[in-house]
Amino acid sequence: MSLFKKIFSKEKKESLDKGLEKSKTSFFSKLSKAVAGKTKVDDGVLDNLEEILISSDVGVNTTLKIIERIEERVAKDKYLGTDELNKILREEIAALLAETNVGNETDFVIPTDKKPYIIMVVGVNGVGKTTTIGKLAAQFTKNGKKVVLGAADTFRAAAIDQLQVWADRVGVPIVRQEMGSDPASVAFDTLKSAVSQNADVVIIDTAGRLHNKVNLMNELTKIKRVMQKVVVDAPHEVLLVLDGSTGQNAFEQAKQFTKATEVTSLAVTKLDGTAKGGVVIGISDQFQIPVKYIGVGEKIDDLQVFNKIEFVDSFFN
Ligand SMILES: Nc1nc2c(ncn2[C@@H]2O[C@H](COP(=O)(O)OP(=O)(O)O)[C@@H](O)[C@H]2O)c(=O)[nH]1
Ligand SMILES: [Mg+2]
């Protein structure tokens, strides 16, 4: 491992630790109350643990799976001490997440067999789509990729301007039209421009302000269809952005969006400043779609490639 890689990993770890601070504080203070005065992991402790996991937004199904695993350990080792609970939780959650074969990446990589690689970003208003696009553009640019952004959230002038600010900050081209113009037309122009510039990556911002599922589905389908006139298999990735600080609401949004359109990856934002970080564990267990990125702050470097092992390590350290 190169020195640069080591330094980068250390920085990544620090920023992850900091981003998860609130979630950890909340979780471990509940946990220490739950085991106070107890030396053994008994039914009472397990009941409390179940409640804590659910109230930490891990989600009911995932919580039950975790509890079941711990019960098995207790059955094997009748004198399992509460001082070991921390370690066991960490091991069992890591093992549970390891059952799915996703979330093992550590760096921002783009498949090189698709050029340009086209990412369409979807999600409801305010979850952090535009910010995530800006951060992604920065990372891909840093890795030597040529990025083009498309401002297909034409609903508000401010949304287009906000993407422009990020494009300027990162120093990448943006394709935009007037507010209120057809998002599919912006996406079409963006792909044309990206192809002619021989770009590596295209990231398309979309509006999340559509009133119902049918509208949303029609709009996204139209954008896809029009993009396919330029690049036949576009988009290569549909990234759904979820606001982690909304906890269970993020689960709901994931369900709704995956019904409305084919989503291929997830980003969970705003993990800093919330105690609901456990939601990432639940989402990555419950959805077949991989959590690819996590947002741990508002700054340009505050987006990380989600890595299950690093996440669980940071949470339980
Ligand atoms: N603390 C924090 N704020 C974030 C994060 N990601 C986005 N935001 C903020 O969330 C707000 C909405 O983000 P925006 O990108 O405009 O959402 P969009 O409507 O989905 O495009 C902005 O104030 C962002 O700075 C994050 O990871 N952490
Ligand atoms: Mg936006």
Tab-separated table of C-alpha atoms and ligand atoms in Angstrom:
chain	number	residue	atom	x	y	z
A	1	MET	CA	0.000	0.000	0.000
A	2	SER	CA	1.424	3.364	-0.970
A	3	LEU	CA	1.964	6.118	1.544
A	4	PHE	CA	-0.655	8.247	-0.200
A	5	LYS	CA	-3.211	5.490	0.150
A	6	LYS	CA	-2.432	5.180	3.846
A	7	ILE	CA	-2.831	8.893	4.464
A	8	PHE	CA	-6.027	8.969	2.472
A	9	SER	CA	-7.452	6.038	4.416
A	10	LYS	CA	-6.603	7.719	7.688
A	11	GLU	CA	-8.382	10.885	6.597
A	12	LYS	CA	-11.323	8.893	5.366
A	13	LYS	CA	-11.514	7.081	8.675
A	14	GLU	CA	-11.349	10.284	10.686
A	15	SER	CA	-14.104	11.874	8.671
A	16	LEU	CA	-16.239	8.733	8.956
A	17	ASP	CA	-15.659	8.567	12.718
A	18	LYS	CA	-16.645	12.206	13.021
A	19	GLY	CA	-19.665	11.761	10.764
A	20	LEU	CA	-20.974	8.872	12.845
A	21	GLU	CA	-20.289	10.517	16.198
A	22	LYS	CA	-23.888	11.409	17.032
A	23	SER	CA	-25.214	8.003	16.055
A	24	LYS	CA	-22.542	6.298	18.127
A	25	THR	CA	-23.035	8.457	21.199
A	26	SER	CA	-26.754	7.856	21.139
A	27	PHE	CA	-26.441	4.122	20.533
A	28	PHE	CA	-23.798	3.423	23.155
A	29	SER	CA	-25.412	5.496	25.864
A	30	LYS	CA	-28.599	3.474	25.355
A	31	LEU	CA	-26.591	0.272	25.314
A	32	SER	CA	-24.759	1.036	28.527
A	33	LYS	CA	-28.074	1.788	30.249
A	34	ALA	CA	-29.438	-1.499	28.955
A	35	VAL	CA	-26.645	-3.552	30.481
A	36	ALA	CA	-26.208	-1.507	33.657
A	37	GLY	CA	-25.961	-3.821	36.656
A	38	LYS	CA	-26.004	-6.948	34.492
A	39	THR	CA	-23.061	-9.205	33.892
A	40	LYS	CA	-24.742	-11.763	31.648
A	41	VAL	CA	-26.498	-11.374	28.315
A	42	ASP	CA	-29.935	-12.633	29.304
A	43	ASP	CA	-33.418	-12.288	27.811
A	44	GLY	CA	-33.873	-8.906	29.452
A	45	VAL	CA	-30.694	-7.577	27.864
A	46	LEU	CA	-31.718	-8.992	24.482
A	47	ASP	CA	-35.136	-7.339	24.732
A	48	ASN	CA	-33.504	-4.016	25.488
A	49	LEU	CA	-31.012	-4.502	22.696
A	50	GLU	CA	-33.834	-5.147	20.252
A	51	GLU	CA	-35.497	-1.909	21.288
A	52	ILE	CA	-32.251	0.030	20.985
A	53	LEU	CA	-31.538	-1.257	17.489
A	54	ILE	CA	-35.041	-0.411	16.328
A	55	SER	CA	-34.905	3.035	17.894
A	56	SER	CA	-31.529	3.563	16.200
A	57	ASP	CA	-33.257	3.196	12.830
A	58	VAL	CA	-31.671	-0.114	11.927
A	59	GLY	CA	-35.182	-1.241	10.936
A	60	VAL	CA	-37.322	-4.052	12.323
A	61	ASN	CA	-36.340	-6.838	9.920
A	62	THR	CA	-32.635	-6.243	10.203
A	63	THR	CA	-32.903	-5.884	13.980
A	64	LEU	CA	-34.628	-9.259	14.231
A	65	LYS	CA	-31.880	-10.874	12.189
A	66	ILE	CA	-29.217	-9.378	14.443
A	67	ILE	CA	-31.026	-10.455	17.626
A	68	GLU	CA	-31.425	-13.967	16.260
A	69	ARG	CA	-27.695	-14.181	15.671
A	70	ILE	CA	-26.909	-12.970	19.161
A	71	GLU	CA	-29.392	-15.461	20.608
A	72	GLU	CA	-27.545	-18.237	18.850
A	73	ARG	CA	-24.300	-17.080	20.414
A	74	VAL	CA	-25.948	-16.907	23.828
A	75	ALA	CA	-27.295	-20.431	23.373
A	76	LYS	CA	-23.785	-21.650	22.626
A	77	ASP	CA	-22.183	-19.727	25.456
A	78	LYS	CA	-24.580	-19.488	28.396
A	79	TYR	CA	-22.300	-17.154	30.309
A	80	LEU	CA	-21.834	-14.583	27.629
A	81	GLY	CA	-20.817	-11.458	29.533
A	82	THR	CA	-22.317	-8.042	28.853
A	83	ASP	CA	-18.739	-6.750	28.574
A	84	GLU	CA	-18.464	-8.804	25.403
A	85	LEU	CA	-21.715	-7.568	23.912
A	86	ASN	CA	-20.036	-4.770	22.041
A	87	LYS	CA	-17.589	-7.086	20.322
A	88	ILE	CA	-20.283	-9.632	19.525
A	89	LEU	CA	-22.630	-7.055	18.078
A	90	ARG	CA	-19.874	-5.801	15.865
A	91	GLU	CA	-19.016	-9.295	14.674
A	92	GLU	CA	-22.606	-10.290	14.016
A	93	ILE	CA	-23.526	-7.088	12.191
A	94	ALA	CA	-20.396	-7.367	10.071
A	95	ALA	CA	-21.216	-11.014	9.315
A	96	LEU	CA	-24.801	-10.139	8.433
A	97	LEU	CA	-23.731	-7.414	6.017
A	98	ALA	CA	-21.066	-9.668	4.552
A	99	GLU	CA	-23.822	-11.991	3.329
A	100	THR	CA	-24.478	-9.626	0.464
A	101	ASN	CA	-21.715	-9.255	-2.013
A	102	VAL	CA	-21.809	-5.477	-2.240
A	103	GLY	CA	-20.285	-2.577	-0.377
A	104	ASN	CA	-16.718	-3.770	-0.581
A	105	GLU	CA	-15.354	-0.944	-2.686
A	106	THR	CA	-13.009	1.555	-1.152
A	107	ASP	CA	-12.396	4.038	-3.946
A	108	PHE	CA	-14.348	6.065	-6.497
A	109	VAL	CA	-14.087	3.962	-9.622
A	110	ILE	CA	-15.957	4.066	-12.906
A	111	PRO	CA	-16.230	1.108	-15.275
A	112	THR	CA	-13.892	1.826	-18.151
A	113	ASP	CA	-15.817	-0.179	-20.747
A	114	LYS	CA	-18.561	2.457	-20.944
A	115	LYS	CA	-17.493	5.803	-22.264
A	116	PRO	CA	-19.062	8.056	-21.300
A	117	TYR	CA	-20.360	6.301	-18.197
A	118	ILE	CA	-23.772	7.841	-17.543
A	119	ILE	CA	-25.140	8.279	-14.035
A	120	MET	CA	-28.679	9.555	-13.550
A	121	VAL	CA	-29.299	10.843	-10.042
A	122	VAL	CA	-32.811	10.610	-8.590
A	123	GLY	CA	-34.488	11.243	-5.236
A	124	VAL	CA	-36.951	13.575	-3.573
A	125	ASN	CA	-36.298	17.263	-3.174
A	126	GLY	CA	-33.777	18.243	-0.504
A	127	VAL	CA	-32.134	14.848	0.075
A	128	GLY	CA	-28.773	16.014	-1.262
A	129	LYS	CA	-28.763	15.087	-4.957
A	130	THR	CA	-27.056	18.204	-6.259
A	131	THR	CA	-24.525	18.229	-3.420
A	132	THR	CA	-23.726	14.556	-3.989
A	133	ILE	CA	-23.278	15.213	-7.713
A	134	GLY	CA	-20.837	18.028	-6.941
A	135	LYS	CA	-18.866	15.814	-4.570
A	136	LEU	CA	-18.829	12.931	-7.067
A	137	ALA	CA	-17.660	15.228	-9.838
A	138	ALA	CA	-14.810	16.334	-7.575
A	139	GLN	CA	-13.753	12.755	-6.806
A	140	PHE	CA	-13.912	11.556	-10.397
A	141	THR	CA	-11.999	14.622	-11.544
A	142	LYS	CA	-9.368	13.962	-8.889
A	143	ASN	CA	-9.046	10.450	-10.319
A	144	GLY	CA	-8.288	11.909	-13.733
A	145	LYS	CA	-11.732	11.476	-15.290
A	146	LYS	CA	-13.354	14.013	-17.556
A	147	VAL	CA	-16.783	14.820	-16.121
A	148	VAL	CA	-19.794	16.605	-17.648
A	149	LEU	CA	-22.830	17.614	-15.579
A	150	GLY	CA	-26.401	17.938	-16.846
A	151	ALA	CA	-28.868	20.249	-15.064
A	152	ALA	CA	-32.065	18.305	-15.732
A	153	ASP	CA	-33.727	19.529	-12.546
A	154	THR	CA	-35.353	22.391	-14.401
A	155	PHE	CA	-38.080	22.910	-11.851
A	156	ARG	CA	-36.457	25.838	-10.079
A	157	ALA	CA	-33.902	28.337	-11.341
A	158	ALA	CA	-32.071	27.950	-8.012
A	159	ALA	CA	-31.575	24.230	-8.640
A	160	ILE	CA	-29.805	24.927	-11.933
A	161	ASP	CA	-27.704	27.675	-10.361
A	162	GLN	CA	-26.744	25.413	-7.487
A	163	LEU	CA	-25.389	22.787	-9.892
A	164	GLN	CA	-23.583	25.581	-11.743
A	165	VAL	CA	-21.877	26.603	-8.488
A	166	TRP	CA	-20.625	23.049	-8.021
A	167	ALA	CA	-19.509	22.809	-11.658
A	168	ASP	CA	-17.504	26.014	-11.241
A	169	ARG	CA	-16.038	24.888	-7.944
A	170	VAL	CA	-14.886	21.566	-9.376
A	171	GLY	CA	-14.027	23.052	-12.764
A	172	VAL	CA	-16.173	20.813	-14.950
A	173	PRO	CA	-18.516	21.721	-17.830
A	174	ILE	CA	-22.250	21.846	-17.257
A	175	VAL	CA	-25.072	21.675	-19.786
A	176	ARG	CA	-28.104	23.731	-18.825
A	177	GLN	CA	-31.192	25.351	-20.272
A	178	GLU	CA	-33.774	27.782	-19.016
A	179	MET	CA	-35.804	27.012	-15.941
A	180	GLY	CA	-38.961	25.107	-16.879
A	181	SER	CA	-37.450	23.536	-19.986
A	182	ASP	CA	-37.859	19.838	-20.741
A	183	PRO	CA	-35.528	17.754	-18.511
A	184	ALA	CA	-35.242	15.097	-21.226
A	185	SER	CA	-34.030	17.724	-23.651
A	186	VAL	CA	-31.350	18.862	-21.196
A	187	ALA	CA	-30.259	15.246	-20.698
A	188	PHE	CA	-30.110	14.779	-24.483
A	189	ASP	CA	-27.957	17.887	-24.928
A	190	THR	CA	-25.694	16.806	-22.085
A	191	LEU	CA	-25.014	13.423	-23.653
A	192	LYS	CA	-24.390	14.966	-27.072
A	193	SER	CA	-21.933	17.367	-25.541
A	194	ALA	CA	-20.223	14.665	-23.456
A	195	VAL	CA	-19.796	12.397	-26.488
A	196	SER	CA	-18.346	15.196	-28.590
A	197	GLN	CA	-15.921	16.119	-25.771
A	198	ASN	CA	-14.967	12.471	-25.328
A	199	ALA	CA	-15.902	12.683	-21.641
A	200	ASP	CA	-15.531	9.761	-19.237
A	201	VAL	CA	-18.459	10.413	-16.932
A	202	VAL	CA	-21.812	12.163	-17.257
A	203	ILE	CA	-23.887	12.950	-14.174
A	204	ILE	CA	-27.489	14.010	-14.708
A	205	ASP	CA	-29.323	15.887	-11.944
A	206	THR	CA	-33.107	15.411	-11.883
A	207	ALA	CA	-36.058	16.962	-10.066
A	208	GLY	CA	-37.626	15.114	-7.183
A	209	ARG	CA	-40.617	17.345	-6.971
A	210	LEU	CA	-43.057	15.269	-8.931
A	211	HIS	CA	-46.462	14.898	-7.432
A	212	ASN	CA	-47.082	11.228	-7.744
A	213	LYS	CA	-45.514	7.966	-8.714
A	214	VAL	CA	-47.022	7.890	-12.218
A	215	ASN	CA	-45.700	11.361	-12.998
A	216	LEU	CA	-42.313	10.472	-11.650
A	217	MET	CA	-42.162	7.234	-13.558
A	218	ASN	CA	-43.197	8.907	-16.809
A	219	GLU	CA	-40.678	11.689	-16.396
A	220	LEU	CA	-37.756	9.397	-15.595
A	221	THR	CA	-38.718	6.975	-18.356
A	222	LYS	CA	-38.813	9.824	-20.825
A	223	ILE	CA	-35.389	11.096	-19.767
A	224	LYS	CA	-33.955	7.596	-20.174
A	225	ARG	CA	-35.575	7.049	-23.558
A	226	VAL	CA	-34.302	10.330	-24.926
A	227	MET	CA	-30.777	9.676	-23.594
A	228	GLN	CA	-30.810	6.325	-25.402
A	229	LYS	CA	-31.041	8.197	-28.692
A	230	VAL	CA	-27.482	9.319	-28.037
A	231	VAL	CA	-26.046	6.404	-26.044
A	232	VAL	CA	-27.957	3.208	-26.615
A	233	ASP	CA	-27.580	1.675	-23.141
A	234	ALA	CA	-27.893	4.915	-21.142
A	235	PRO	CA	-28.115	5.395	-18.213
A	236	HIS	CA	-25.542	2.941	-16.899
A	237	GLU	CA	-26.341	3.779	-13.332
A	238	VAL	CA	-29.420	5.185	-11.609
A	239	LEU	CA	-28.290	6.514	-8.254
A	240	LEU	CA	-31.033	7.068	-5.696
A	241	VAL	CA	-30.101	9.600	-3.026
A	242	LEU	CA	-31.664	9.152	0.418
A	243	ASP	CA	-31.474	11.508	3.385
A	244	GLY	CA	-30.185	9.362	6.257
A	245	SER	CA	-31.332	11.877	8.858
A	246	THR	CA	-34.932	11.015	8.035
A	247	GLY	CA	-34.448	7.486	9.337
A	248	GLN	CA	-37.397	5.265	8.484
A	249	ASN	CA	-38.570	7.766	5.902
A	250	ALA	CA	-35.463	6.949	3.896
A	251	PHE	CA	-36.580	3.300	3.804
A	252	GLU	CA	-39.992	4.404	2.542
A	253	GLN	CA	-38.462	6.554	-0.185
A	254	ALA	CA	-36.261	3.690	-1.262
A	255	LYS	CA	-39.335	1.481	-1.576
A	256	GLN	CA	-41.286	4.092	-3.533
A	257	PHE	CA	-38.504	4.957	-5.936
A	258	THR	CA	-37.543	1.390	-6.650
A	259	LYS	CA	-41.162	0.841	-7.660
A	260	ALA	CA	-41.175	3.890	-9.913
A	261	THR	CA	-37.926	3.285	-11.742
A	262	GLU	CA	-35.034	0.888	-11.948
A	263	VAL	CA	-32.540	2.026	-9.318
A	264	THR	CA	-29.065	0.500	-9.449
A	265	SER	CA	-27.281	2.132	-6.514
A	266	LEU	CA	-27.962	4.161	-3.391
A	267	ALA	CA	-26.344	7.100	-1.650
A	268	VAL	CA	-27.275	7.850	1.958
A	269	THR	CA	-26.524	11.458	2.911
A	270	LYS	CA	-26.430	13.633	6.037
A	271	LEU	CA	-25.148	10.928	8.359
A	272	ASP	CA	-23.307	13.655	10.223
A	273	GLY	CA	-25.545	15.639	12.503
A	274	THR	CA	-27.989	12.772	13.018
A	275	ALA	CA	-28.280	9.902	15.464
A	276	LYS	CA	-29.951	7.805	12.776
A	277	GLY	CA	-26.784	6.423	11.186
A	278	GLY	CA	-27.997	2.895	11.898
A	279	VAL	CA	-30.279	3.352	8.903
A	280	VAL	CA	-27.347	2.504	6.618
A	281	ILE	CA	-27.060	-0.927	8.225
A	282	GLY	CA	-30.774	-1.588	7.684
A	283	ILE	CA	-30.858	-0.256	4.139
A	284	SER	CA	-27.829	-2.203	3.099
A	285	ASP	CA	-29.302	-5.376	4.577
A	286	GLN	CA	-32.867	-4.899	3.287
A	287	PHE	CA	-32.335	-3.731	-0.286
A	288	GLN	CA	-30.768	-5.759	-3.036
A	289	ILE	CA	-29.443	-2.485	-4.365
A	290	PRO	CA	-26.014	-1.591	-3.020
A	291	VAL	CA	-25.377	1.460	-0.874
A	292	LYS	CA	-22.519	2.891	-2.868
A	293	TYR	CA	-21.886	6.258	-1.228
A	294	ILE	CA	-22.457	7.932	2.106
A	295	GLY	CA	-22.553	11.661	2.809
A	296	VAL	CA	-20.892	12.741	6.043
A	297	GLY	CA	-20.935	16.516	5.696
A	298	GLU	CA	-21.554	19.455	3.386
A	299	LYS	CA	-18.007	19.962	2.174
A	300	ILE	CA	-16.595	18.793	-1.130
A	301	ASP	CA	-14.646	15.902	0.461
A	302	ASP	CA	-17.519	14.741	2.644
A	303	LEU	CA	-18.665	11.935	0.381
A	304	GLN	CA	-17.298	8.464	0.901
A	305	VAL	CA	-17.485	5.211	-0.951
A	306	PHE	CA	-19.505	3.030	1.401
A	307	ASN	CA	-17.476	0.153	2.726
A	308	LYS	CA	-19.318	-2.177	5.093
A	309	ILE	CA	-16.295	-3.247	7.058
A	310	GLU	CA	-15.020	0.293	7.542
A	311	PHE	CA	-18.502	1.416	8.508
A	312	VAL	CA	-19.025	-1.263	11.152
A	313	ASP	CA	-15.473	-0.745	12.439
A	314	SER	CA	-16.022	2.951	12.805
A	315	PHE	CA	-19.381	2.455	14.470
A	316	PHE	CA	-18.112	0.021	17.072
A	317	ASN	CA	-14.738	1.560	17.805
B	1	LIG	N1	-24.764	17.852	6.828
B	1	LIG	C1	-24.908	17.424	5.575
B	1	LIG	N2	-25.634	18.149	4.712
B	1	LIG	C2	-25.792	17.699	3.458
B	1	LIG	C3	-25.203	16.491	3.015
B	1	LIG	N3	-25.550	16.320	1.714
B	1	LIG	C4	-26.319	17.384	1.369
B	1	LIG	N4	-26.473	18.229	2.410
B	1	LIG	C5	-27.240	19.488	2.481
B	1	LIG	O1	-28.611	19.214	2.223
B	1	LIG	C6	-29.225	20.332	1.599
B	1	LIG	C7	-29.978	19.890	0.358
B	1	LIG	O2	-29.062	19.409	-0.585
B	1	LIG	P1	-29.281	19.465	-2.158
B	1	LIG	O3	-28.065	18.886	-2.780
B	1	LIG	O4	-29.683	20.816	-2.585
B	1	LIG	O5	-30.522	18.476	-2.322
B	1	LIG	P2	-31.377	18.146	-3.638
B	1	LIG	O6	-32.631	18.957	-3.550
B	1	LIG	O7	-31.688	16.695	-3.544
B	1	LIG	O8	-30.555	18.469	-4.827
B	1	LIG	C8	-28.105	21.321	1.318
B	1	LIG	O9	-28.115	22.319	2.292
B	1	LIG	C9	-26.839	20.467	1.429
B	1	LIG	O10	-25.724	21.224	1.834
B	1	LIG	C10	-24.425	15.721	3.963
B	1	LIG	O11	-23.884	14.637	3.696
B	1	LIG	N5	-24.320	16.247	5.223
B	2	MG	MG	-30.947	19.775	-6.379
